Amino acid sequence: MVVGVAIGLAIGAGGLGLAWALSSGTNVDEDYDALCGLVVRTEPITRDFELADIRRLSGISELAAAMAETDSTHKPLAEALERSVQAAQVFDIDQTGSSLRHAQDICRA
């Protein structure tokens, strides 16, 4: 059941990404910096995660995907976050953390 909820949340977060993409202006660099701020502050998901942890990770992943649609230079960040969400959906906590750390490294570069 938890997996179903997580998958549903990930799909629902797509609406958030779509809203961002449709309303975005020309401040892509500022948006990227803001997104990276969220990525860097996001804690890795642990075995005793809460639903809010999955929602946060899914939301920033969808925002990154929408941003990558606009500017392909952001695709590595979007892909790292997507891998983290996919791993969380199957409770692969190690891969979730590894992919999130990779996304954080991209943002810090």
mmCIF file of C-alpha atoms in Angstrom:
data_model
loop_
_atom_site.group_PDB
_atom_site.id
_atom_site.type_symbol
_atom_site.label_atom_id
_atom_site.label_comp_id
_atom_site.label_asym_id
_atom_site.label_seq_id
_atom_site.Cartn_x
_atom_site.Cartn_y
_atom_site.Cartn_z
ATOM 1 C CA MET A 1 0.000 0.000 0.000
ATOM 2 C CA VAL A 2 2.820 2.401 0.852
ATOM 3 C CA VAL A 3 4.343 1.819 -2.586
ATOM 4 C CA GLY A 4 1.007 2.654 -4.208
ATOM 5 C CA VAL A 5 0.781 5.843 -2.201
ATOM 6 C CA ALA A 6 4.351 6.783 -3.105
ATOM 7 C CA ILE A 7 3.704 6.168 -6.792
ATOM 8 C CA GLY A 8 0.514 8.194 -6.644
ATOM 9 C CA LEU A 9 2.336 11.047 -4.974
ATOM 10 C CA ALA A 10 5.073 10.975 -7.581
ATOM 11 C CA ILE A 11 2.504 11.195 -10.352
ATOM 12 C CA GLY A 12 0.631 13.934 -8.497
ATOM 13 C CA ALA A 13 3.832 15.899 -8.111
ATOM 14 C CA GLY A 14 3.915 16.003 -11.910
ATOM 15 C CA GLY A 15 1.130 18.545 -11.707
ATOM 16 C CA LEU A 16 3.374 20.745 -9.605
ATOM 17 C CA GLY A 17 6.171 20.445 -12.159
ATOM 18 C CA LEU A 18 3.784 21.183 -14.983
ATOM 19 C CA ALA A 19 2.483 24.267 -13.191
ATOM 20 C CA TRP A 20 6.044 25.488 -12.728
ATOM 21 C CA ALA A 21 6.887 24.855 -16.377
ATOM 22 C CA LEU A 22 3.801 26.673 -17.617
ATOM 23 C CA SER A 23 4.278 29.654 -15.348
ATOM 24 C CA SER A 24 8.034 30.006 -15.625
ATOM 25 C CA GLY A 25 9.446 33.183 -17.016
ATOM 26 C CA THR A 26 12.947 33.988 -18.067
ATOM 27 C CA ASN A 27 14.570 33.585 -14.634
ATOM 28 C CA VAL A 28 15.698 30.006 -15.231
ATOM 29 C CA ASP A 29 19.013 30.541 -13.437
ATOM 30 C CA GLU A 30 17.245 31.888 -10.360
ATOM 31 C CA ASP A 31 14.812 28.969 -10.443
ATOM 32 C CA TYR A 32 17.734 26.523 -10.736
ATOM 33 C CA ASP A 33 19.459 28.126 -7.751
ATOM 34 C CA ALA A 34 16.247 27.902 -5.724
ATOM 35 C CA LEU A 35 15.757 24.258 -6.706
ATOM 36 C CA CYS A 36 19.344 23.457 -5.765
ATOM 37 C CA GLY A 37 18.746 25.071 -2.405
ATOM 38 C CA LEU A 38 15.938 22.575 -1.834
ATOM 39 C CA VAL A 39 18.032 19.667 -3.093
ATOM 40 C CA VAL A 40 20.973 20.494 -0.832
ATOM 41 C CA ARG A 41 18.724 20.848 2.233
ATOM 42 C CA THR A 42 16.886 17.578 1.581
ATOM 43 C CA GLU A 43 17.849 14.839 4.004
ATOM 44 C CA PRO A 44 18.289 11.291 2.686
ATOM 45 C CA ILE A 45 15.316 9.035 3.248
ATOM 46 C CA THR A 46 15.798 6.495 6.017
ATOM 47 C CA ARG A 47 14.078 3.180 6.695
ATOM 48 C CA ASP A 48 11.607 4.914 9.007
ATOM 49 C CA PHE A 49 10.694 7.614 6.489
ATOM 50 C CA GLU A 50 7.470 9.532 6.596
ATOM 51 C CA LEU A 51 5.127 10.310 3.723
ATOM 52 C CA ALA A 52 6.288 13.944 3.738
ATOM 53 C CA ASP A 53 9.821 12.755 2.893
ATOM 54 C CA ILE A 54 8.592 11.042 -0.283
ATOM 55 C CA ARG A 55 6.435 14.043 -1.183
ATOM 56 C CA ARG A 56 9.374 16.424 -0.868
ATOM 57 C CA LEU A 57 11.683 14.215 -2.917
ATOM 58 C CA SER A 58 9.012 13.660 -5.583
ATOM 59 C CA GLY A 59 8.215 17.354 -5.761
ATOM 60 C CA ILE A 60 11.787 18.485 -6.285
ATOM 61 C CA SER A 61 12.295 15.687 -8.789
ATOM 62 C CA GLU A 62 9.325 16.860 -10.836
ATOM 63 C CA LEU A 63 10.496 20.465 -10.716
ATOM 64 C CA ALA A 64 13.927 19.352 -11.933
ATOM 65 C CA ALA A 65 12.327 17.338 -14.747
ATOM 66 C CA ALA A 66 10.271 20.343 -15.838
ATOM 67 C CA MET A 67 13.385 22.499 -15.751
ATOM 68 C CA ALA A 68 15.320 19.950 -17.822
ATOM 69 C CA GLU A 69 12.556 20.071 -20.429
ATOM 70 C CA THR A 70 13.253 23.789 -20.776
ATOM 71 C CA ASP A 71 17.047 23.600 -20.578
ATOM 72 C CA SER A 72 18.812 20.290 -21.254
ATOM 73 C CA THR A 73 21.862 21.333 -19.219
ATOM 74 C CA HIS A 74 19.735 20.539 -16.144
ATOM 75 C CA LYS A 75 19.074 16.965 -17.278
ATOM 76 C CA PRO A 76 21.782 15.351 -15.084
ATOM 77 C CA LEU A 77 20.180 16.828 -11.974
ATOM 78 C CA ALA A 78 16.721 15.695 -13.074
ATOM 79 C CA GLU A 79 17.977 12.182 -13.800
ATOM 80 C CA ALA A 80 19.741 11.862 -10.434
ATOM 81 C CA LEU A 81 16.600 12.953 -8.606
ATOM 82 C CA GLU A 82 14.417 10.641 -10.679
ATOM 83 C CA ARG A 83 16.685 7.700 -9.771
ATOM 84 C CA SER A 84 16.356 8.659 -6.120
ATOM 85 C CA VAL A 85 12.547 8.711 -6.310
ATOM 86 C CA GLN A 86 12.421 5.417 -8.206
ATOM 87 C CA ALA A 87 14.642 3.793 -5.599
ATOM 88 C CA ALA A 88 12.465 5.135 -2.780
ATOM 89 C CA GLN A 89 9.388 3.641 -4.428
ATOM 90 C CA VAL A 90 10.880 0.157 -4.088
ATOM 91 C CA PHE A 91 12.398 0.864 -0.644
ATOM 92 C CA ASP A 92 15.990 0.770 -1.917
ATOM 93 C CA ILE A 93 17.164 3.165 0.777
ATOM 94 C CA ASP A 94 20.853 2.903 -0.154
ATOM 95 C CA GLN A 95 20.238 3.815 -3.803
ATOM 96 C CA THR A 96 17.850 6.574 -2.773
ATOM 97 C CA GLY A 97 20.555 8.161 -0.653
ATOM 98 C CA SER A 98 23.288 7.619 -3.223
ATOM 99 C CA SER A 99 21.263 9.244 -5.996
ATOM 100 C CA LEU A 100 20.262 12.137 -3.751
ATOM 101 C CA ARG A 101 23.910 12.728 -2.791
ATOM 102 C CA HIS A 102 24.790 12.736 -6.496
ATOM 103 C CA ALA A 103 22.098 15.376 -7.112
ATOM 104 C CA GLN A 104 23.441 17.412 -4.201
ATOM 105 C CA ASP A 105 26.958 17.191 -5.669
ATOM 106 C CA ILE A 106 25.631 18.465 -9.013
ATOM 107 C CA CYS A 107 24.055 21.433 -7.245
ATOM 108 C CA ARG A 108 27.206 22.213 -5.285
ATOM 109 C CA ALA A 109 29.410 22.152 -8.404
#
